[in-house]
Tab-separated table of C-alpha atoms in Angstrom:
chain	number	residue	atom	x	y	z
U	1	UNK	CA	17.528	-36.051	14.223
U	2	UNK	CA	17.358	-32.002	14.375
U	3	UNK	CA	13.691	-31.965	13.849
U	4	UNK	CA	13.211	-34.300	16.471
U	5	UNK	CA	14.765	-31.821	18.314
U	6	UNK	CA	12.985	-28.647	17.933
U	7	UNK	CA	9.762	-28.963	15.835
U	8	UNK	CA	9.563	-27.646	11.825
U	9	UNK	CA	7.295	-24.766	11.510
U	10	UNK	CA	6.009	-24.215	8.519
U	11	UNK	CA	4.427	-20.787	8.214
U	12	UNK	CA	1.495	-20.774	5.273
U	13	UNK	CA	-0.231	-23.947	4.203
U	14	UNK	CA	-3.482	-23.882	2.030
U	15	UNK	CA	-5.427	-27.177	3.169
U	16	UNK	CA	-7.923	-25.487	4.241
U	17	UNK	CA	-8.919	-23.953	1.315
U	18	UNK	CA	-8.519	-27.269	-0.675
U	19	UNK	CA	-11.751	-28.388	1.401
U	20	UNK	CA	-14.039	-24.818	0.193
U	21	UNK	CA	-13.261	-25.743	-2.979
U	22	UNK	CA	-15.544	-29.038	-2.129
U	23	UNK	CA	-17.945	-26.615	-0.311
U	24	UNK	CA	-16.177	-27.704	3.338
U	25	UNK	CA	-17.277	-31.256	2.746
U	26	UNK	CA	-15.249	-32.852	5.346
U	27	UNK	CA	-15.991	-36.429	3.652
U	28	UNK	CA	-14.260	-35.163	0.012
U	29	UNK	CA	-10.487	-35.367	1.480
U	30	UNK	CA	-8.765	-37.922	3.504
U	31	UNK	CA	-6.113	-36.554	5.007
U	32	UNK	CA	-4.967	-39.722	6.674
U	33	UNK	CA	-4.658	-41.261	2.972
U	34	UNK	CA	-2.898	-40.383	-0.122
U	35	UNK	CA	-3.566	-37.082	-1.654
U	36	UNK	CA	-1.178	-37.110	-4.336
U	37	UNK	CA	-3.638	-38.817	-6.446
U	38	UNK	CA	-6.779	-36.160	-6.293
U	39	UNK	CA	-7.734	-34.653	-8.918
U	40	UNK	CA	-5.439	-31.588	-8.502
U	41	UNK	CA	-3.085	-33.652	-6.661
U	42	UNK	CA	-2.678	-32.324	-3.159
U	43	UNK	CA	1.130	-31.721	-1.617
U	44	UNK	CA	-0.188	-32.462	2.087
U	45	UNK	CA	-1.133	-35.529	3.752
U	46	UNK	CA	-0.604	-36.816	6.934
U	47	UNK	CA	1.628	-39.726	5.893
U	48	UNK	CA	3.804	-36.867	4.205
U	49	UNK	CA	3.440	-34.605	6.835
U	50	UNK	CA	5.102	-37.016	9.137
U	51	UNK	CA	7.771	-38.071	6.528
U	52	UNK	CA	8.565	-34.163	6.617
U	53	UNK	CA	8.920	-34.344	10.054
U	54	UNK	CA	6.628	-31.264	10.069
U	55	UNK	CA	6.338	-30.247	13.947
U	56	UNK	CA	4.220	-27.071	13.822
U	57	UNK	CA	2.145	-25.642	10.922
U	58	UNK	CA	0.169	-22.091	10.062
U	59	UNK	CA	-3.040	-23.598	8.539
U	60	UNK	CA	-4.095	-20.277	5.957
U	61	UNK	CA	-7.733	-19.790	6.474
U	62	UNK	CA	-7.738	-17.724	3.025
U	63	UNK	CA	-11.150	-16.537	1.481
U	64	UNK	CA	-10.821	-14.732	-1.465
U	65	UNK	CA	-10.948	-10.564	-1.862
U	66	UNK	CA	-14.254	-10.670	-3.998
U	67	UNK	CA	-16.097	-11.840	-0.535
U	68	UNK	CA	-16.481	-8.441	1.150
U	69	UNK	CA	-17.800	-7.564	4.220
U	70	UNK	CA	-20.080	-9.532	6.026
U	71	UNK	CA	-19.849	-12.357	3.614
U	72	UNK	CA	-15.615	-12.323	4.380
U	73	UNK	CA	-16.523	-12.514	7.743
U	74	UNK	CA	-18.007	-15.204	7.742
U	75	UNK	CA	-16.590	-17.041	5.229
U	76	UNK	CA	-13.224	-16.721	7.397
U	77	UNK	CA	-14.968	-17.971	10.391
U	78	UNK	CA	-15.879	-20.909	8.320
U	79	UNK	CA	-12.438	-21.489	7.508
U	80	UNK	CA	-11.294	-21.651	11.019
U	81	UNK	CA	-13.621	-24.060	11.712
U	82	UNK	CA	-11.918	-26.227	8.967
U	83	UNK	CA	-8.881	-26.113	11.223
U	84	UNK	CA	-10.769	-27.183	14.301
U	85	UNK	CA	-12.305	-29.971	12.222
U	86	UNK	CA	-8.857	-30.874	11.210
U	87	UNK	CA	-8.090	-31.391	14.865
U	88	UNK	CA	-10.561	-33.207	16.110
U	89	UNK	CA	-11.160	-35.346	12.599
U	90	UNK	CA	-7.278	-36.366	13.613
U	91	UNK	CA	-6.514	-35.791	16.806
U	92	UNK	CA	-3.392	-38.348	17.084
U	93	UNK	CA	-2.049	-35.978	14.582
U	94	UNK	CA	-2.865	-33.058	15.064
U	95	UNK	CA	-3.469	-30.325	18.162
U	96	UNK	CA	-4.581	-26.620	17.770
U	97	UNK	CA	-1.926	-24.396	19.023
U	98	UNK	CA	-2.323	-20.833	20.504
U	99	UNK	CA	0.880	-20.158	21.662
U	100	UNK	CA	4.628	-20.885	21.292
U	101	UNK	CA	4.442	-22.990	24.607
U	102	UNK	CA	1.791	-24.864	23.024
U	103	UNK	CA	3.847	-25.936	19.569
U	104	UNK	CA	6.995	-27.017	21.702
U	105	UNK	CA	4.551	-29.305	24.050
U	106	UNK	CA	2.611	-30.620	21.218
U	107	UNK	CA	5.565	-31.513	19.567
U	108	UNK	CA	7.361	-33.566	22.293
U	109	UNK	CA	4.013	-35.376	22.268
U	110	UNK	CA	4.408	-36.277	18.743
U	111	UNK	CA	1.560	-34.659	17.381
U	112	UNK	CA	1.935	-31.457	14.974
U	113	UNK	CA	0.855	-28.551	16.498
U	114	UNK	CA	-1.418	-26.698	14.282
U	115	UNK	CA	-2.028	-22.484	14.426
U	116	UNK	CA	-4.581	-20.386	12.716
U	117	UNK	CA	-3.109	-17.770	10.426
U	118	UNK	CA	-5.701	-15.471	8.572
U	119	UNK	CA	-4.562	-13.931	5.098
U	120	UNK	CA	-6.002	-11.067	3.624
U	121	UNK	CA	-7.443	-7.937	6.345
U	122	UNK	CA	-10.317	-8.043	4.240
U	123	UNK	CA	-11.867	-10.765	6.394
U	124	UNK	CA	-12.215	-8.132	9.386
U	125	UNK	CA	-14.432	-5.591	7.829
U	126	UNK	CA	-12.212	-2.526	9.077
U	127	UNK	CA	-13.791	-3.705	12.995
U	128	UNK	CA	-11.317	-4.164	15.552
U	129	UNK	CA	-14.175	-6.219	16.926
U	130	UNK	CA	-13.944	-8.411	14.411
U	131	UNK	CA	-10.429	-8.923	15.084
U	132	UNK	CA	-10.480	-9.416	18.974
U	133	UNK	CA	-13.000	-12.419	17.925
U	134	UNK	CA	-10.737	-13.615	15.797
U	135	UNK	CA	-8.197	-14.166	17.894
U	136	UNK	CA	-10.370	-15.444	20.610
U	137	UNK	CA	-11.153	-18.168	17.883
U	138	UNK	CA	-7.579	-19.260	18.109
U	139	UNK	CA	-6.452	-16.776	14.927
U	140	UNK	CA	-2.729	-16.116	15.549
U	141	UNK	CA	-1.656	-13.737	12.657
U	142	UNK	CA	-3.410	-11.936	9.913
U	143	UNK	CA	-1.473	-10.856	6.450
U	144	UNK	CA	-2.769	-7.219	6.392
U	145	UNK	CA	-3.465	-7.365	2.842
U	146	UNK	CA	-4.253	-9.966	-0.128
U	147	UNK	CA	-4.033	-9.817	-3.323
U	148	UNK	CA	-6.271	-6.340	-3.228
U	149	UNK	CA	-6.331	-3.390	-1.398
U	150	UNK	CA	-7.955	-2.974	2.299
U	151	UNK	CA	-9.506	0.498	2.746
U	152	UNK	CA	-6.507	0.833	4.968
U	153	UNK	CA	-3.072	-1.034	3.439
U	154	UNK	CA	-2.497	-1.478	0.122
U	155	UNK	CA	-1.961	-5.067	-1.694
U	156	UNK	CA	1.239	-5.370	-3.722
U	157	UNK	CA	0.213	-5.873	-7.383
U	158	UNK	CA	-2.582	-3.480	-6.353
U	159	UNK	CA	-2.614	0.038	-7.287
U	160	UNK	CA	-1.444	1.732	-4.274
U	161	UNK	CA	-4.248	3.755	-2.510
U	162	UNK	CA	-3.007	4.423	1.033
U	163	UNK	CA	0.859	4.593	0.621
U	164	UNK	CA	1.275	3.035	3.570
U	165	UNK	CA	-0.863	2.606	6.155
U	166	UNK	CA	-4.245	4.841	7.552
U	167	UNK	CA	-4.873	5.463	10.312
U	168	UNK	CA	-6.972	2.863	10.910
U	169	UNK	CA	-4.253	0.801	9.666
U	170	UNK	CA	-2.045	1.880	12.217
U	171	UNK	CA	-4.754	1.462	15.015
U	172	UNK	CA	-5.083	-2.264	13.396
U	173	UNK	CA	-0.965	-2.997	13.787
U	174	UNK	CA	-1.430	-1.483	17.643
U	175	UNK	CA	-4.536	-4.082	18.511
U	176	UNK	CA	-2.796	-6.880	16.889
U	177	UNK	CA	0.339	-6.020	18.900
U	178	UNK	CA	-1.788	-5.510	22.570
U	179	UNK	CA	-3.435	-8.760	21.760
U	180	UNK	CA	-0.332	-10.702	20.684
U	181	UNK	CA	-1.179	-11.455	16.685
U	182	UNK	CA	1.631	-11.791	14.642
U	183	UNK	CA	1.956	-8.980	12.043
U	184	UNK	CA	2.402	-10.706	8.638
U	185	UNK	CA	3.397	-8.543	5.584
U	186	UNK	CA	3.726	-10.871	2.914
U	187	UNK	CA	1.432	-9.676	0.403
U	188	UNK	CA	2.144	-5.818	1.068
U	189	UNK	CA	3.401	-3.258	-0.933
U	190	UNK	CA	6.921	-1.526	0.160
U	191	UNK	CA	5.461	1.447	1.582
U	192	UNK	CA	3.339	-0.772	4.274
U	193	UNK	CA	5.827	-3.016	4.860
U	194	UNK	CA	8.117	-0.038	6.240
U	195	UNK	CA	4.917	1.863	7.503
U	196	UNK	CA	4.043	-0.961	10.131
U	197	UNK	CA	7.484	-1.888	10.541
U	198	UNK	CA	7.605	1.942	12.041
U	199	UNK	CA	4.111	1.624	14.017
U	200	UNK	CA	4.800	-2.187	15.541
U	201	UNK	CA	5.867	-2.464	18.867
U	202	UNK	CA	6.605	-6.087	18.392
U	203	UNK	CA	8.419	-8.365	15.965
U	204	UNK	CA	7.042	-9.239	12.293
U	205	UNK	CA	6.479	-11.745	10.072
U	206	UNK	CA	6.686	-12.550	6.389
U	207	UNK	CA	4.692	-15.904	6.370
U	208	UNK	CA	5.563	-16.732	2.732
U	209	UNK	CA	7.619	-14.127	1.020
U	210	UNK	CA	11.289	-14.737	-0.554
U	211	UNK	CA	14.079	-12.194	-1.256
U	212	UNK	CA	13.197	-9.429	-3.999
U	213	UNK	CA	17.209	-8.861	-4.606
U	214	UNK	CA	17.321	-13.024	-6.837
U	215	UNK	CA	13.733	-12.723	-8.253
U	216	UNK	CA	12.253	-9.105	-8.698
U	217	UNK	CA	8.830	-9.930	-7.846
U	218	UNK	CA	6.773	-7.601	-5.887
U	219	UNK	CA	5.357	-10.041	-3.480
U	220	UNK	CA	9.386	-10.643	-2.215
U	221	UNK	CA	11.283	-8.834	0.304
U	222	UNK	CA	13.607	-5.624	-0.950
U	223	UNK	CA	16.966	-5.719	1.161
U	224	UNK	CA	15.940	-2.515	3.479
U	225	UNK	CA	12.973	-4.415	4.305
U	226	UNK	CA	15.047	-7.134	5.559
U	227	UNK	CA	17.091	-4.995	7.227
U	228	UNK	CA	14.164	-2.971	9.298
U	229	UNK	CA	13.134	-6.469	10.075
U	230	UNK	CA	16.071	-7.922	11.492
U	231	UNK	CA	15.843	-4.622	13.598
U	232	UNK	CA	12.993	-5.596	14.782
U	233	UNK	CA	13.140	-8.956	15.551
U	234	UNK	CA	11.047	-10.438	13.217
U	235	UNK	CA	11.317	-13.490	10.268
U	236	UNK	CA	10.985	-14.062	6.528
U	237	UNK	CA	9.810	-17.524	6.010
U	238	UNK	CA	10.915	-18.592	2.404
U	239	UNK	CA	8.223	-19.214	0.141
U	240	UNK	CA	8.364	-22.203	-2.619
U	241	UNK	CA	5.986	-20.891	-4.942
U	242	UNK	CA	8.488	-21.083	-8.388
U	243	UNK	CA	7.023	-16.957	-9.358
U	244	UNK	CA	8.783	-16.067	-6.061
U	245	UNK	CA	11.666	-17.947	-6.928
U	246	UNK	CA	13.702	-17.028	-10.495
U	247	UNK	CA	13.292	-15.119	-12.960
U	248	UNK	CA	11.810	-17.943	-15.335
U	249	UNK	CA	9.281	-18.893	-12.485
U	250	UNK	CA	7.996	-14.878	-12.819
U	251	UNK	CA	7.990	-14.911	-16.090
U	252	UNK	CA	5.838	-18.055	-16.306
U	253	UNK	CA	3.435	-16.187	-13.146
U	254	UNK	CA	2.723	-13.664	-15.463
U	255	UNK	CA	1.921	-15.378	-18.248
U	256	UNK	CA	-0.473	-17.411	-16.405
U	257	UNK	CA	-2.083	-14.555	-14.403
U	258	UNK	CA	-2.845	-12.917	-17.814
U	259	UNK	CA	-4.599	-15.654	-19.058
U	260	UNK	CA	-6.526	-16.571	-15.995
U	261	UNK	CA	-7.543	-12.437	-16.452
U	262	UNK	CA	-8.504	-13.171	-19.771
U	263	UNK	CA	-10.461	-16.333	-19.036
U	264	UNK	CA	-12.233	-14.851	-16.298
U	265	UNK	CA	-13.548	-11.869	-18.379
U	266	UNK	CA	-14.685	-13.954	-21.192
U	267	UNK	CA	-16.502	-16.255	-18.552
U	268	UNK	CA	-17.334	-14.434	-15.894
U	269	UNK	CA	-19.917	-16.675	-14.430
U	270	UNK	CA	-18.262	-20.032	-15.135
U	271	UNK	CA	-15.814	-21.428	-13.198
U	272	UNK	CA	-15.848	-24.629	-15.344
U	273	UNK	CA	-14.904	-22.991	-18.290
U	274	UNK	CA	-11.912	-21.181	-16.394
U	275	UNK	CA	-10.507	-24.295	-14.885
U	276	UNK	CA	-10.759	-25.801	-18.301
U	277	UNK	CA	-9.273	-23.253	-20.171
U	278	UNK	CA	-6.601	-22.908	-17.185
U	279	UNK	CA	-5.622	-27.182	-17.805
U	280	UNK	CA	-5.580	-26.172	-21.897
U	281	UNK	CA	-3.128	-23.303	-21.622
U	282	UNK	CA	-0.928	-24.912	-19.123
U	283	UNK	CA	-0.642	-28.315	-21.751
U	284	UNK	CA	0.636	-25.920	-24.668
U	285	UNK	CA	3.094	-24.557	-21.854
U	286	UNK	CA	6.783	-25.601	-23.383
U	287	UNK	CA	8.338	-27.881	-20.543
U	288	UNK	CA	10.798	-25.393	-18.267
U	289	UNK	CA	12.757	-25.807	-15.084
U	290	UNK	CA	10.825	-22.699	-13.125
U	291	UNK	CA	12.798	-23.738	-9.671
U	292	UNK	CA	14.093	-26.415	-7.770
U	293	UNK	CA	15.325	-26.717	-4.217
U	294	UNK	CA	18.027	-24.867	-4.443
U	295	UNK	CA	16.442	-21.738	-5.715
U	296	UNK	CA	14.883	-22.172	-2.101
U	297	UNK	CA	18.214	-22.236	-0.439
U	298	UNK	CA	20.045	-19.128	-2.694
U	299	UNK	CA	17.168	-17.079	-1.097
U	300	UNK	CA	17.309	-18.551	2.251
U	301	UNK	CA	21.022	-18.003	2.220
U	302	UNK	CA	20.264	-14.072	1.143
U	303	UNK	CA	18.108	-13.710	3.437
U	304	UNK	CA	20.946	-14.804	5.655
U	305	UNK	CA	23.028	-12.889	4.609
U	306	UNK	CA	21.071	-9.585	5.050
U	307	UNK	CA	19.126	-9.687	7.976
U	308	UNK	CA	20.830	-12.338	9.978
U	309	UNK	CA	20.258	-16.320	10.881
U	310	UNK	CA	18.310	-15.295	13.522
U	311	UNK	CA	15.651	-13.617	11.514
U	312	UNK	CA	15.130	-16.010	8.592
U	313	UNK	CA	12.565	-19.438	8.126
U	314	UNK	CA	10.322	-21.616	6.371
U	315	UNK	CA	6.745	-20.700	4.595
U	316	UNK	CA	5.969	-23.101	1.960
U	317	UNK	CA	2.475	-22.072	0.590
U	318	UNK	CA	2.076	-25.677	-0.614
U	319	UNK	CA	-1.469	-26.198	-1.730
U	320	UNK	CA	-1.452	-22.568	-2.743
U	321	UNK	CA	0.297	-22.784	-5.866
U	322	UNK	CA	0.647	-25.335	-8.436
U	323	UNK	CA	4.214	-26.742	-10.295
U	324	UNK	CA	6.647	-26.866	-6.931
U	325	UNK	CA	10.320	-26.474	-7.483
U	326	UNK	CA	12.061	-29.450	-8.488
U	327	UNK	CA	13.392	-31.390	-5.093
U	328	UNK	CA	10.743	-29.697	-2.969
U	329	UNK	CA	7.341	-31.659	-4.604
U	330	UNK	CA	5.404	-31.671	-1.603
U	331	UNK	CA	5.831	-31.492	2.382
U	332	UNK	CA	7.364	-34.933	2.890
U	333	UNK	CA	10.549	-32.829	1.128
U	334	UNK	CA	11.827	-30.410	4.001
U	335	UNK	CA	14.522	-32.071	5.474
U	336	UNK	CA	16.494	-32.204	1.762
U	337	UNK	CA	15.785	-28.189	2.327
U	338	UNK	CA	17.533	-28.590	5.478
U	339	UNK	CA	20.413	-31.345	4.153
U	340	UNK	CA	21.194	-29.090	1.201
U	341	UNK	CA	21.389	-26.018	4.006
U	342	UNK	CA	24.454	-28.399	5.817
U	343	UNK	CA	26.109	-28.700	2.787
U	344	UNK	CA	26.633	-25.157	2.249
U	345	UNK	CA	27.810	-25.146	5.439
U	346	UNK	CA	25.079	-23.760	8.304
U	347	UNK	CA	25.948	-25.060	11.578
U	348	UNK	CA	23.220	-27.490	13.217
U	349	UNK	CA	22.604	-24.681	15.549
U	350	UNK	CA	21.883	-22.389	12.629
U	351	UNK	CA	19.255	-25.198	11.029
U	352	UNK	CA	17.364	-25.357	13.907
U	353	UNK	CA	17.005	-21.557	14.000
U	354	UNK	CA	15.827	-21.438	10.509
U	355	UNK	CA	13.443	-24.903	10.886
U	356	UNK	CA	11.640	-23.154	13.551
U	357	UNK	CA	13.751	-21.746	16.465
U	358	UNK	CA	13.318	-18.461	15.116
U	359	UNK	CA	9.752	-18.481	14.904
U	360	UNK	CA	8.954	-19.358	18.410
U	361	UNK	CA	11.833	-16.375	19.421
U	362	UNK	CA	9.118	-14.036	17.863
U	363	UNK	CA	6.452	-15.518	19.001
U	364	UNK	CA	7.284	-15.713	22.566
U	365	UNK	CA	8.737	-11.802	22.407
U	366	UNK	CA	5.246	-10.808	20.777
U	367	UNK	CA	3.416	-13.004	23.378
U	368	UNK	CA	5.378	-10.735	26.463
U	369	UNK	CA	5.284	-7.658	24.406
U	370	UNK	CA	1.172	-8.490	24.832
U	371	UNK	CA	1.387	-8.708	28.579
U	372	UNK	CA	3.321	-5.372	28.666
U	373	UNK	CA	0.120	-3.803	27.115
U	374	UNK	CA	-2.571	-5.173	28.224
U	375	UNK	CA	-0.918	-4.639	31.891
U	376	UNK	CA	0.272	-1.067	30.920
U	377	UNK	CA	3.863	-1.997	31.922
U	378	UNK	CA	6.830	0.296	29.295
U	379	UNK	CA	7.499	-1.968	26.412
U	380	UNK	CA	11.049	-2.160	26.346
């Protein structure tokens, strides 16, 4: 009844990618059928996406950090054309959204109103050019960094180069904010999360990042973080990813990073051999719990609990990760999120805020904040 009501926004999904890994052959996945039973299994589909009473997601047009330059470029551009496929391959479902306006009319229509988010700055080739084209193509945030280091943020898990932000970095945040891109840190170190928290005029956004304080992982959120952002307005969106999760989950993450490092160097120019060897080490795997849906919840409730209701939501990263949390399998799952989120007591005022209230608060101030710039007008 709630998500009739306002519409669930869920802030990093990896479909897109799913379809480069079949070299963007539209033909190779059916979203309108089941995906459960590809070959991996998918999480999304449209029959679960309704079932989830999903009302708005950020489609991640991801490329990976070994594409550089040109080649990330275009690549990305690619990517975002998977989206627009999406939309017109299934237009009863689903309508490209641009602005928060856009999600809350596309959801009264019953459709699912579907944004561009780009992840990784790598795919702008340090060009603010690059950038304004990106968001004329319907982009709507960019994660400043990946999984490596930009020439002008650094990547947590990365060795830190910048310690913060450059200057160009800075000039980066300042575009983003005079064009009206959301600024998403997930995927930054500490020091950039608090250096563009300092430079943005307008509010942030974690797209998929949990809270560092229950699972001491570097892509999650330490409490000052969470503070500066609830000072500025912005939003963590819970991730599901297991690593993110518990301490088991991390432990598990690590393990398997290590021996996808290992595979990779031993076969560097066979990507058969690495998935193979992936499927082999993840049979001998003893069978653990890593997370289940309340893991999600604990770290929706810190998040709570430190920055505020106003400034916390939902980023799943389903089809990003493999082995979801017990309880939260795939996207049909959110409104047990929300159920168990009732039981420990939020108000139904407070679950809309977290199912996607807060998200179009931000992007609605980062949409004026825009206007303010581009007109010249004191941003208050």
């Amino acid at each position: 009844k709630l998500l009739r009501e306002v519409p669930l926004i869920d802030g990093h999904n990896d479909v897109p990618w799913q379809y480069r890994k079949h070299s963007n052959d539209f033909s190779a996945i059916d979203l309108a059928g089941d995906t459960a039973h590809l070959q991996p299994a998918m999480a999304t589909d449209i029959p679960r996406l309704r079932a989830g009473c999903v009302g708005g997601q950020f489609w991640s047009v991801y490329v990976p950090t070994s594409l550089k330059g040109a080649d990330a470029v275009q690549a990305t551009i690619e990517q975002i054309d998977v989206v627009h496929w999406m939309c017109a391959r299934y237009p009863e479902t689903f309508e490209l959204a641009l602005t928060a306006d856009d999600i809350v009319r596309i959801h009264r229509g019953g459709k699912i109103a579907s944004l561009i988010g780009m992840e990784g700055g790598h795919s702008i080739n340090n060009s603010l050019a690059t950038l304004r084209m990106m968001y004329r193509l319907g982009a709507r945030y960019i994660t400043l960094t990946h999984t490596k280091n930009t020439d002008w943020a650094d990547a947590a898990g990365d060795e830190p180069k910048c310690h913060g932000l450059t200057p160009f970095g800075e000039e980066v945040v300042r575009e983003m904010n005079r064009l009206g891109m959301l600024v998403d840190l997930s995927h930054v170190t500490d020091e950039t999360m608090r250096a563009a928290l300092r430079v943005t005029k307008a509010p942030v956004i974690f797209s998929h990042s949990s809270a560092r304080a229950l699972c001491d992982h570097v892509r999650n959120v330490p409490d000052d973080v969470l503070r500066m952002t609830a000072t500025n307005g912005g939003v963590v969106m819970a991730c599901f990813l297991p690593g993110y999760l518990t301490e088991s989950g991390r432990s598990r993450l690590k393990a398997y990073d290590a021996e996808r490092t290992r595979l990779q160097k031993l076969y560097p120019d066979d990507q058969s051999k690495i998935n193979a060897g992936i499927a082999e080490w993840k049979k001998a795997q003893p069978a653990v719990r890593e997370a289940t849906l309340n893991d999600v919840a604990d770290h929706i409730d810190h998040i709570r609990k430190v920055a505020g209701i106003d400034h916390v939501g939902i980023g799943s990263d389903f089809d990003g990760f493999s082995g979801p949390p017990e309880g939260l399998e795939d996207v049909s799952k959110y409104p047990d999120l929300l159920a168990e989120l009732l039981r420990r007591g939020y108000s139904k005022e407070d679950i809309k805020k977290v199912a996607g209230l807060n998200v179009l608060r931000v992007m609605r101030d980062v949409e004026h904040i825009s206007k303010q710039l581009q007109t010249g007008a004191p941003v208050k």
